[in-house]
Short mmCIF file of C-alpha atoms and ligand atoms in Angstrom, two decimals:
data_model
loop_
_atom_site.label_atom_id
_atom_site.label_comp_id
_atom_site.label_asym_id
_atom_site.label_seq_id
_atom_site.Cartn_x
_atom_site.Cartn_y
_atom_site.Cartn_z
CA MET O 1 -11.90 -11.08 -52.00
CA GLN O 2 -12.17 -9.73 -48.46
CA GLY O 3 -11.97 -12.35 -45.69
CA ALA O 4 -14.59 -12.97 -43.04
CA GLN O 5 -14.93 -10.11 -40.55
CA PHE O 6 -14.58 -10.19 -36.78
CA TYR O 7 -15.73 -7.82 -34.05
CA LEU O 8 -13.70 -7.92 -30.84
CA LEU O 9 -14.86 -6.49 -27.52
CA SER O 10 -12.14 -6.30 -24.87
CA LEU O 11 -13.22 -5.98 -21.22
CA GLY O 12 -11.18 -5.65 -18.04
CA CYS O 13 -7.60 -4.62 -17.42
CA ALA O 14 -4.59 -3.69 -19.53
CA LYS O 15 -3.35 -7.27 -19.36
CA ASN O 16 -6.56 -8.37 -21.06
CA THR O 17 -6.15 -5.61 -23.65
CA VAL O 18 -2.78 -7.09 -24.60
CA ASP O 19 -4.36 -10.56 -24.97
CA SER O 20 -7.13 -9.02 -27.10
CA GLN O 21 -4.66 -7.33 -29.43
CA SER O 22 -2.70 -10.59 -29.70
CA MET O 23 -5.89 -12.48 -30.59
CA SER O 24 -6.79 -9.79 -33.09
CA ALA O 25 -3.32 -10.09 -34.68
CA LEU O 26 -3.70 -13.89 -34.90
CA LEU O 27 -7.03 -13.60 -36.68
CA SER O 28 -5.68 -10.94 -39.05
CA ARG O 29 -2.75 -13.19 -39.83
CA ALA O 30 -5.21 -15.97 -40.64
CA GLY O 31 -6.95 -13.71 -43.17
CA TYR O 32 -9.84 -12.34 -41.08
CA VAL O 33 -10.61 -8.63 -41.12
CA VAL O 34 -11.43 -6.57 -38.03
CA CYS O 35 -14.62 -4.46 -38.10
CA ASP O 36 -16.06 -1.81 -35.80
CA HIS O 37 -19.70 -2.88 -35.56
CA PRO O 38 -21.13 -6.23 -34.43
CA GLN O 39 -23.78 -6.22 -37.17
CA GLU O 40 -21.04 -6.26 -39.86
CA ALA O 41 -19.19 -9.20 -38.31
CA ASP O 42 -19.14 -12.92 -39.11
CA ILE O 43 -17.41 -13.63 -35.80
CA LEU O 44 -18.27 -11.90 -32.52
CA LEU O 45 -15.54 -12.25 -29.91
CA VAL O 46 -15.70 -11.04 -26.30
CA ASN O 47 -12.51 -11.15 -24.22
CA THR O 48 -14.17 -11.27 -20.81
CA CYS O 49 -13.09 -10.34 -17.29
CA GLY O 50 -14.04 -12.58 -14.36
CA PHE O 51 -11.92 -11.18 -11.57
CA ILE O 52 -14.67 -9.84 -9.29
CA GLU O 53 -18.48 -9.72 -9.27
CA PRO O 54 -19.01 -6.35 -11.05
CA ALA O 55 -16.61 -7.44 -13.82
CA ARG O 56 -18.47 -10.75 -14.21
CA GLU O 57 -21.81 -8.92 -14.43
CA GLU O 58 -20.45 -6.67 -17.17
CA SER O 59 -19.05 -9.65 -19.09
CA TYR O 60 -22.36 -11.54 -18.93
CA ALA O 61 -24.31 -8.42 -19.93
CA GLU O 62 -22.14 -7.87 -23.02
CA LEU O 63 -22.31 -11.55 -24.01
CA ARG O 64 -26.11 -11.53 -23.64
CA ARG O 65 -26.41 -8.33 -25.68
CA LEU O 66 -24.42 -9.87 -28.54
CA ALA O 67 -26.16 -13.26 -28.24
CA GLU O 68 -29.61 -11.63 -28.44
CA GLY O 69 -28.69 -9.55 -31.49
CA LYS O 70 -26.82 -12.20 -33.42
CA THR O 71 -28.05 -13.68 -36.70
CA PRO O 72 -27.97 -17.45 -37.45
CA ASP O 73 -24.85 -16.94 -39.61
CA GLN O 74 -22.84 -15.20 -36.92
CA LEU O 75 -20.55 -17.00 -34.45
CA LEU O 76 -20.24 -15.84 -30.85
CA ILE O 77 -17.06 -16.75 -28.96
CA ALA O 78 -16.41 -16.03 -25.28
CA ALA O 79 -12.73 -15.84 -24.34
CA GLY O 80 -10.83 -14.55 -21.30
CA CYS O 81 -10.93 -14.83 -17.53
CA LEU O 82 -14.67 -15.50 -17.12
CA THR O 83 -14.55 -18.53 -19.41
CA GLU O 84 -11.29 -19.79 -17.91
CA ARG O 85 -12.81 -19.63 -14.42
CA TYR O 86 -16.38 -20.76 -15.05
CA GLY O 87 -16.03 -22.85 -18.21
CA LYS O 88 -19.25 -24.48 -19.35
CA GLN O 89 -21.31 -22.57 -16.75
CA VAL O 90 -20.92 -19.49 -18.99
CA VAL O 91 -22.92 -21.22 -21.72
CA GLY O 92 -25.62 -21.97 -19.14
CA GLN O 93 -25.85 -18.25 -18.39
CA VAL O 94 -25.75 -17.11 -22.03
CA PRO O 95 -27.51 -19.38 -24.54
CA GLY O 96 -26.22 -18.70 -28.02
CA ILE O 97 -22.49 -18.92 -27.37
CA ASP O 98 -20.82 -21.01 -30.07
CA GLY O 99 -17.34 -21.39 -28.65
CA LEU O 100 -15.39 -20.89 -25.43
CA LEU O 101 -11.69 -20.16 -25.19
CA GLY O 102 -9.66 -20.14 -21.96
CA THR O 103 -7.00 -17.55 -21.11
CA ARG O 104 -4.21 -20.06 -21.37
CA ARG O 105 -5.30 -21.19 -24.83
CA TRP O 106 -5.91 -17.80 -26.49
CA MET O 107 -3.38 -18.72 -29.19
CA GLU O 108 -5.80 -21.43 -30.41
CA LEU O 109 -8.39 -18.86 -31.50
CA PRO O 110 -7.91 -19.30 -35.30
CA LYS O 111 -8.19 -23.08 -34.84
CA LEU O 112 -11.42 -22.69 -32.84
CA VAL O 113 -12.87 -20.30 -35.43
CA GLN O 114 -11.98 -22.67 -38.26
CA ARG O 115 -13.63 -25.64 -36.50
CA LEU O 116 -16.76 -23.58 -35.93
CA ARG O 117 -16.84 -22.39 -39.53
CA ASP O 118 -16.36 -25.93 -40.84
CA GLY O 119 -19.62 -26.70 -39.03
CA ASN O 120 -18.94 -30.43 -38.63
CA GLU O 121 -19.14 -30.53 -34.85
CA SER O 122 -21.91 -29.81 -32.42
CA ARG O 123 -21.79 -26.47 -30.65
CA PRO O 124 -20.61 -25.02 -28.38
CA LEU O 125 -16.97 -25.98 -28.86
CA TYR O 126 -14.64 -25.71 -25.90
CA HIS O 127 -10.95 -24.79 -25.84
CA LEU O 128 -10.69 -24.70 -22.08
CA PRO O 129 -8.01 -25.82 -19.58
CA GLY O 130 -7.18 -29.45 -19.80
CA SER O 131 -4.34 -29.53 -22.25
CA GLU O 132 -2.77 -26.46 -20.69
CA ARG O 133 0.07 -24.64 -22.33
CA LYS O 134 2.90 -23.58 -20.09
CA ASP O 135 4.56 -21.13 -22.44
CA THR O 136 3.22 -17.66 -23.06
CA GLU O 137 4.74 -17.44 -26.52
CA THR O 138 3.38 -18.35 -29.86
CA ALA O 139 5.59 -18.16 -32.92
CA GLY O 140 6.53 -14.56 -33.54
CA MET O 141 3.51 -13.10 -31.68
CA SER O 142 3.92 -9.72 -30.06
CA ARG O 143 2.39 -9.22 -26.62
CA ILE O 144 1.63 -5.55 -26.96
CA ALA O 145 -1.36 -3.21 -26.95
CA VAL O 146 -0.83 0.15 -28.63
CA GLN O 147 -3.04 3.10 -27.76
CA GLY O 148 -1.90 6.20 -29.65
CA PRO O 149 1.63 7.16 -28.61
CA SER O 150 1.56 4.80 -25.64
CA ALA O 151 1.71 1.00 -25.38
CA TYR O 152 1.47 -1.83 -22.90
CA LEU O 153 4.04 -4.59 -23.15
CA LYS O 154 3.33 -7.83 -21.31
CA ILE O 155 6.47 -9.38 -19.82
CA ALA O 156 4.89 -12.32 -17.97
CA ASP O 157 1.52 -13.90 -17.30
CA GLY O 158 0.08 -15.59 -14.22
CA CYS O 159 1.03 -15.21 -10.59
CA ARG O 160 2.65 -17.40 -7.93
CA ARG O 161 1.75 -15.18 -4.93
CA PRO O 162 -0.62 -16.46 -2.25
CA CYS O 163 -2.85 -13.36 -1.70
CA ALA O 164 -5.92 -14.74 0.06
CA PHE O 165 -8.50 -12.48 -1.65
CA CYS O 166 -7.32 -12.95 -5.22
CA ALA O 167 -8.70 -15.25 -7.90
CA ILE O 168 -5.97 -14.49 -10.45
CA PRO O 169 -3.76 -17.53 -9.67
CA LEU O 170 -6.89 -19.70 -10.11
CA ILE O 171 -7.62 -18.11 -13.45
CA LYS O 172 -4.17 -17.58 -14.88
CA GLY O 173 -2.05 -20.21 -13.14
CA THR O 174 1.46 -19.60 -11.91
CA ALA O 175 3.78 -16.91 -13.27
CA VAL O 176 5.37 -17.62 -16.64
CA SER O 177 7.92 -15.08 -17.84
CA ARG O 178 8.41 -14.36 -21.50
CA PRO O 179 11.95 -14.90 -22.82
CA PRO O 180 13.93 -11.62 -22.59
CA GLU O 181 14.71 -11.63 -26.32
CA ALA O 182 10.99 -11.75 -27.21
CA ILE O 183 10.33 -8.72 -24.98
CA LEU O 184 13.25 -6.79 -26.47
CA GLU O 185 11.96 -7.64 -29.94
CA ASP O 186 8.55 -6.19 -29.00
CA ALA O 187 10.23 -3.04 -27.65
CA ARG O 188 12.13 -2.58 -30.92
CA LEU O 189 8.88 -3.03 -32.83
CA LEU O 190 7.18 -0.37 -30.69
CA GLN O 191 10.12 1.95 -31.24
CA ASP O 192 9.84 1.45 -35.01
CA MET O 193 6.12 2.26 -34.76
CA GLY O 194 6.99 5.60 -33.17
CA VAL O 195 5.55 4.73 -29.75
CA ARG O 196 6.87 7.12 -27.10
CA GLU O 197 5.84 5.37 -23.88
CA VAL O 198 6.03 1.68 -22.98
CA ASN O 199 4.27 0.41 -19.87
CA LEU O 200 5.57 -2.93 -18.65
CA ILE O 201 2.79 -5.14 -17.31
CA ALA O 202 2.33 -8.56 -15.72
CA GLN O 203 0.37 -9.68 -12.68
CA ASP O 204 3.60 -9.03 -10.76
CA THR O 205 6.34 -7.36 -12.81
CA SER O 206 8.85 -7.56 -9.95
CA ASP O 207 8.69 -11.38 -10.17
CA TYR O 208 9.93 -11.25 -13.76
CA GLY O 209 12.49 -13.96 -14.52
CA HIS O 210 12.06 -15.99 -11.33
CA ASP O 211 10.75 -19.00 -13.27
CA LEU O 212 13.60 -18.62 -15.76
CA GLY O 213 16.14 -18.77 -12.94
CA ILE O 214 17.11 -15.10 -13.38
CA GLU O 215 17.78 -13.18 -10.19
CA ASP O 216 16.77 -9.49 -10.21
CA GLY O 217 15.15 -10.16 -13.57
CA LEU O 218 13.16 -6.90 -13.82
CA ALA O 219 16.25 -4.74 -13.20
CA ILE O 220 18.25 -6.68 -15.82
CA LEU O 221 15.37 -6.51 -18.29
CA LEU O 222 15.02 -2.74 -17.84
CA GLU O 223 18.70 -2.17 -18.52
CA ASP O 224 18.45 -4.29 -21.68
CA LEU O 225 15.28 -2.49 -22.78
CA VAL O 226 16.88 0.93 -22.46
CA LYS O 227 19.70 -0.20 -24.74
CA ALA O 228 17.48 -2.10 -27.19
CA ALA O 229 14.99 0.75 -27.75
CA PRO O 230 16.80 4.03 -27.01
CA ALA O 231 14.22 6.12 -28.93
CA ILE O 232 11.39 5.23 -26.56
CA ASP O 233 11.08 8.24 -24.30
CA TRP O 234 9.40 6.64 -21.28
CA ILE O 235 9.50 3.13 -19.85
CA ARG O 236 7.12 2.68 -16.93
CA ILE O 237 6.85 -0.18 -14.43
CA LEU O 238 3.37 -1.18 -13.30
CA TYR O 239 2.24 -3.78 -10.69
CA THR O 240 5.23 -4.50 -8.43
CA TYR O 241 5.09 -6.54 -5.23
CA PRO O 242 6.11 -5.36 -1.75
CA GLY O 243 9.44 -6.83 -0.67
CA CYS O 244 10.58 -7.28 -4.27
CA VAL O 245 11.78 -3.78 -5.10
CA THR O 246 15.50 -4.46 -4.88
CA ASP O 247 18.42 -2.07 -4.47
CA ARG O 248 19.52 -2.94 -7.98
CA LEU O 249 16.09 -2.03 -9.37
CA ILE O 250 16.16 1.30 -7.51
CA ARG O 251 19.68 2.02 -8.79
CA ILE O 252 18.67 1.29 -12.40
CA MET O 253 15.56 3.47 -12.10
CA ALA O 254 17.71 6.31 -10.78
CA GLU O 255 20.41 5.84 -13.42
CA TYR O 256 18.42 5.82 -16.67
CA PRO O 257 16.28 8.86 -17.51
CA GLN O 258 14.24 6.71 -19.93
CA ILE O 259 12.84 4.75 -16.97
CA VAL O 260 10.26 7.14 -15.59
CA PRO O 261 10.39 8.08 -11.89
CA TYR O 262 7.14 6.27 -11.16
CA LEU O 263 6.45 3.10 -9.27
CA ASP O 264 3.16 1.28 -8.93
CA ILE O 265 3.28 -0.88 -5.81
CA PRO O 266 -0.11 -2.20 -4.67
CA LEU O 267 0.21 -2.46 -0.87
CA GLN O 268 -3.43 -3.45 -0.15
CA HIS O 269 -3.28 -2.38 3.54
CA GLY O 270 -1.18 -0.57 6.12
CA HIS O 271 -1.83 -2.72 9.18
CA PRO O 272 0.33 -5.86 9.60
CA ASN O 273 -2.50 -7.96 11.04
CA VAL O 274 -4.77 -7.31 8.07
CA LEU O 275 -1.87 -7.99 5.72
CA ARG O 276 -1.23 -11.32 7.47
CA ARG O 277 -4.88 -12.26 7.08
CA MET O 278 -4.58 -11.30 3.43
CA ARG O 279 -1.44 -13.50 3.18
CA ARG O 280 0.46 -10.49 1.91
CA PRO O 281 3.91 -9.25 2.97
CA ALA O 282 3.32 -7.67 6.41
CA ASN O 283 6.68 -5.99 6.94
CA ILE O 284 5.55 -2.37 7.18
CA GLU O 285 9.09 -1.33 8.12
CA TRP O 286 10.26 -2.54 4.71
CA VAL O 287 7.72 -0.24 3.06
CA TYR O 288 8.90 2.84 5.00
CA ARG O 289 12.56 1.97 4.45
CA THR O 290 12.20 1.29 0.73
CA ILE O 291 10.15 4.40 0.03
CA GLU O 292 12.64 6.53 1.93
CA LYS O 293 15.50 4.98 -0.04
CA MET O 294 13.73 5.53 -3.36
CA ARG O 295 12.79 9.11 -2.59
CA ALA O 296 16.41 9.87 -1.66
CA VAL O 297 17.83 8.73 -5.01
CA ILE O 298 14.86 9.46 -7.31
CA PRO O 299 13.80 12.97 -6.26
CA ASP O 300 10.83 13.31 -8.65
CA LEU O 301 9.43 9.87 -7.81
CA ALA O 302 5.66 9.44 -8.10
CA LEU O 303 4.32 6.50 -6.10
CA ARG O 304 1.07 4.80 -6.86
CA THR O 305 -0.58 2.20 -4.66
CA THR O 306 -3.93 0.51 -4.08
CA PHE O 307 -5.72 -0.54 -0.91
CA ILE O 308 -8.59 -2.85 -0.05
CA VAL O 309 -10.91 -1.69 2.74
CA GLY O 310 -13.47 -3.85 4.52
CA TYR O 311 -11.36 -7.02 4.34
CA PRO O 312 -12.88 -9.67 6.67
CA GLY O 313 -12.15 -8.80 10.29
CA GLU O 314 -10.83 -5.28 9.56
CA THR O 315 -11.46 -3.38 12.80
CA GLU O 316 -11.94 0.37 13.09
CA GLU O 317 -8.54 0.46 14.80
CA GLU O 318 -6.89 -1.35 11.87
CA PHE O 319 -8.59 1.01 9.44
CA GLN O 320 -7.32 3.99 11.47
CA ALA O 321 -3.82 2.56 11.16
CA LEU O 322 -4.31 2.49 7.40
CA LEU O 323 -5.31 6.18 7.43
CA GLU O 324 -2.18 7.03 9.44
CA PHE O 325 -0.06 4.96 7.07
CA VAL O 326 -1.41 6.90 4.07
CA GLU O 327 -0.99 10.22 5.88
CA GLY O 328 2.59 9.34 6.80
CA LEU O 329 3.77 8.08 3.43
CA ARG O 330 1.97 10.65 1.29
CA PHE O 331 1.57 8.59 -1.86
CA ASP O 332 1.03 10.48 -5.11
CA ARG O 333 -1.75 8.23 -6.40
CA VAL O 334 -4.00 5.89 -4.45
CA GLY O 335 -6.74 3.55 -5.66
CA VAL O 336 -9.20 2.29 -3.04
CA PHE O 337 -11.34 -0.83 -3.49
CA THR O 338 -13.89 -2.36 -1.16
CA PHE O 339 -13.35 -6.05 -0.43
CA SER O 340 -15.08 -8.30 -2.95
CA PHE O 341 -15.90 -11.82 -1.68
CA GLU O 342 -14.71 -14.46 -4.11
CA ARG O 343 -15.57 -18.14 -3.88
CA GLY O 344 -12.64 -20.47 -4.38
CA THR O 345 -10.06 -18.04 -3.03
CA PRO O 346 -8.14 -18.77 0.20
CA SER O 347 -10.16 -16.05 2.01
CA GLU O 348 -13.50 -17.77 1.27
CA SER O 349 -13.61 -19.29 4.77
CA LEU O 350 -13.44 -15.79 6.30
CA GLY O 351 -16.75 -14.91 4.67
CA ASP O 352 -17.73 -11.31 4.05
CA PRO O 353 -18.71 -10.06 7.50
CA ILE O 354 -18.25 -6.29 7.07
CA PRO O 355 -21.50 -4.61 5.96
CA PRO O 356 -21.39 -2.88 2.55
CA GLU O 357 -22.19 0.52 4.09
CA VAL O 358 -19.19 0.25 6.44
CA LYS O 359 -16.94 -0.70 3.53
CA GLU O 360 -18.21 2.26 1.50
CA GLU O 361 -17.86 4.64 4.41
CA ARG O 362 -14.22 3.58 4.93
CA ARG O 363 -13.54 3.86 1.24
CA GLY O 364 -14.97 7.40 1.28
CA ARG O 365 -12.83 8.45 4.26
CA LEU O 366 -9.65 7.08 2.71
CA MET O 367 -10.40 8.68 -0.66
CA GLU O 368 -11.10 12.01 1.02
CA LEU O 369 -7.77 11.88 2.84
CA GLN O 370 -5.92 11.00 -0.35
CA GLN O 371 -7.66 13.74 -2.31
CA ARG O 372 -6.30 16.31 0.14
CA ILE O 373 -2.77 14.87 -0.11
CA SER O 374 -2.98 14.64 -3.87
CA LEU O 375 -4.21 18.24 -4.15
CA GLU O 376 -1.37 19.47 -1.91
CA LYS O 377 1.13 17.61 -4.07
CA ASN O 378 -0.38 18.99 -7.26
CA ILE O 379 -0.39 22.57 -5.90
CA ALA O 380 3.33 22.18 -5.17
CA LEU O 381 3.86 21.54 -8.89
CA ILE O 382 2.48 24.95 -9.94
CA GLY O 383 5.23 26.89 -11.67
CA GLN O 384 7.21 23.78 -12.56
CA ARG O 385 7.92 22.61 -16.12
CA LEU O 386 6.87 19.07 -16.99
CA SER O 387 7.21 17.02 -20.15
CA VAL O 388 3.70 16.07 -21.22
CA LEU O 389 2.88 13.34 -23.72
CA ILE O 390 -0.11 14.62 -25.71
CA GLU O 391 -2.85 12.02 -26.24
CA GLY O 392 -5.76 14.03 -27.59
CA HIS O 393 -7.08 17.51 -28.35
CA GLY O 394 -10.22 19.43 -29.23
CA ASP O 395 -12.14 22.62 -28.36
CA GLY O 396 -8.92 24.57 -27.91
CA ILE O 397 -7.29 22.30 -25.35
CA SER O 398 -5.00 19.27 -25.33
CA LEU O 399 -4.94 16.35 -22.92
CA GLY O 400 -1.77 14.60 -21.95
CA ARG O 401 0.15 12.96 -19.15
CA SER O 402 3.43 13.64 -17.40
CA THR O 403 5.68 10.88 -16.06
CA ARG O 404 3.62 11.14 -12.85
CA ASP O 405 0.53 9.64 -14.50
CA ALA O 406 0.11 6.14 -15.91
CA PRO O 407 -2.41 5.69 -18.72
CA GLU O 408 -6.07 5.04 -17.81
CA ILE O 409 -5.60 4.91 -14.02
CA ASP O 410 -4.07 8.27 -13.08
CA GLY O 411 -4.73 11.93 -13.77
CA MET O 412 -3.90 14.12 -16.72
CA VAL O 413 -2.48 17.49 -17.67
CA ILE O 414 -4.87 19.82 -19.49
CA VAL O 415 -2.87 22.13 -21.77
CA GLU O 416 -4.10 25.29 -23.48
CA GLY O 417 -4.15 25.04 -27.30
CA GLU O 418 -4.38 22.10 -29.67
CA ILE O 419 -1.06 20.25 -29.80
CA PRO O 420 -0.48 17.29 -32.15
CA VAL O 421 -1.10 13.86 -30.60
CA GLY O 422 2.17 12.09 -29.81
CA GLU O 423 4.11 15.30 -29.23
CA MET O 424 6.14 15.52 -26.04
CA ALA O 425 5.32 19.09 -24.98
CA LEU O 426 7.22 21.06 -22.38
CA VAL O 427 4.46 22.50 -20.21
CA GLN O 428 4.48 25.08 -17.44
CA ILE O 429 1.99 24.09 -14.75
CA ILE O 430 -0.43 26.89 -13.88
CA GLY O 431 -3.24 25.17 -11.99
CA ALA O 432 -3.97 22.17 -9.80
CA MET O 433 -6.96 19.97 -8.96
CA PRO O 434 -6.99 16.82 -6.82
CA TYR O 435 -6.23 14.56 -9.77
CA ASP O 436 -5.38 16.77 -12.74
CA LEU O 437 -3.12 19.71 -13.57
CA THR O 438 -3.51 22.56 -16.03
CA GLY O 439 -0.69 24.19 -17.94
CA VAL O 440 0.56 26.13 -20.94
CA GLN O 441 3.01 24.90 -23.52
CA LEU O 442 6.33 26.71 -23.53
CA ARG O 443 7.80 27.63 -26.88
CA THR O 444 10.65 25.18 -26.56
CA SER O 445 9.71 21.53 -26.43
S1 SF4 Q 1 0.17 -10.47 -6.45
FE1 SF4 Q 1 -1.66 -9.57 -7.40
S2 SF4 Q 1 -2.31 -11.03 -8.98
FE2 SF4 Q 1 -0.86 -12.10 -7.63
S3 SF4 Q 1 -2.17 -13.14 -6.12
FE3 SF4 Q 1 -1.58 -11.16 -5.23
S4 SF4 Q 1 -3.22 -9.70 -5.80
FE4 SF4 Q 1 -3.43 -11.55 -7.11
#
């Protein structure tokens, strides 16, 4: 007989996607069956995001939608960052929730579901912080999220950095690294599944191993990963921290072709005074020096970063310095966010003095500058041959990514013809747009 069915809605970032797939695997292991439509489900589960206001609004809207449509026999469970941060307040906002599960207790999901299904206790039931777990492991659980030929692999959870604007340490707690062997095991599993690209994620990947007493942990882990899963074509590092990209890490990136020439390093600003107010590393010289060093030994390096504009007290002069910084360093990919005021963070006392229209105007100017740089860089690629991982096709074209593009956040390569998903196609670039490239597949691949 088929087990009870669950519908899982995952909101937010790739790190949440990994948690969602782990929760889904736990429920499947316990005999529950995943389904695609909420109306078919016995259990409705939302893995929420609570990082900033727009994410909270989306999480509440989805919870309300499911709560309003649910039948008396269905259970609604809210998990993830929103519940970890706001706990019982979430139930106040969305009547009809049967259970709440915090981010640090996701592994207790089957237990929570069983208690709810037993029906002996009054609802809602809470599995929130209180008896916190410090480990990120649960017996034999993978920490992966597979999307076609590409996967995310979580190497740590939580963050010990002091960034004044960020609520993540409040939500997730300090950084806890997974044991290296568990990560290598996941990489071997992904290799056996035929996955071609593995994206390493954590709140701060460059901090990997610090809590385990391992120095240069990310560099060591990468070297071990390359050996443990030699059939994985691309290993990509996301979310590094300024000041923590070591010479050893650069050397390993340059040495192993499997580690893609791509680095995501959120810098958040280019003016030291703003960075100090943000409680972020403010050594701009380090940034110039490190990027120069990396570009010298990794010639095809693609650099991605993100910035926050409109941080409290950001003057026009400081913003101009940011524009010059971006012009000077010519990043390949840039994400720009306007400052989002968050209660409970160290920056709360600074308020939110910059008007929204000024924030938006600065965001627009920075994006416009980056679009020009990005287009120039893409035009320079015309005529070159790039390996492109195909992720979809239809209507006579295929969509894929080169090593220069991370999944979901960067651009893509549009290739003429329908090429099988998962194929690594050798593509000649024939056209360029600010974010995307166009190309034709060469006969050899
Ligand atoms: S490093 Fe990232 S996750 Fe950690 S506190 Fe800073 S912004 Fe937040």
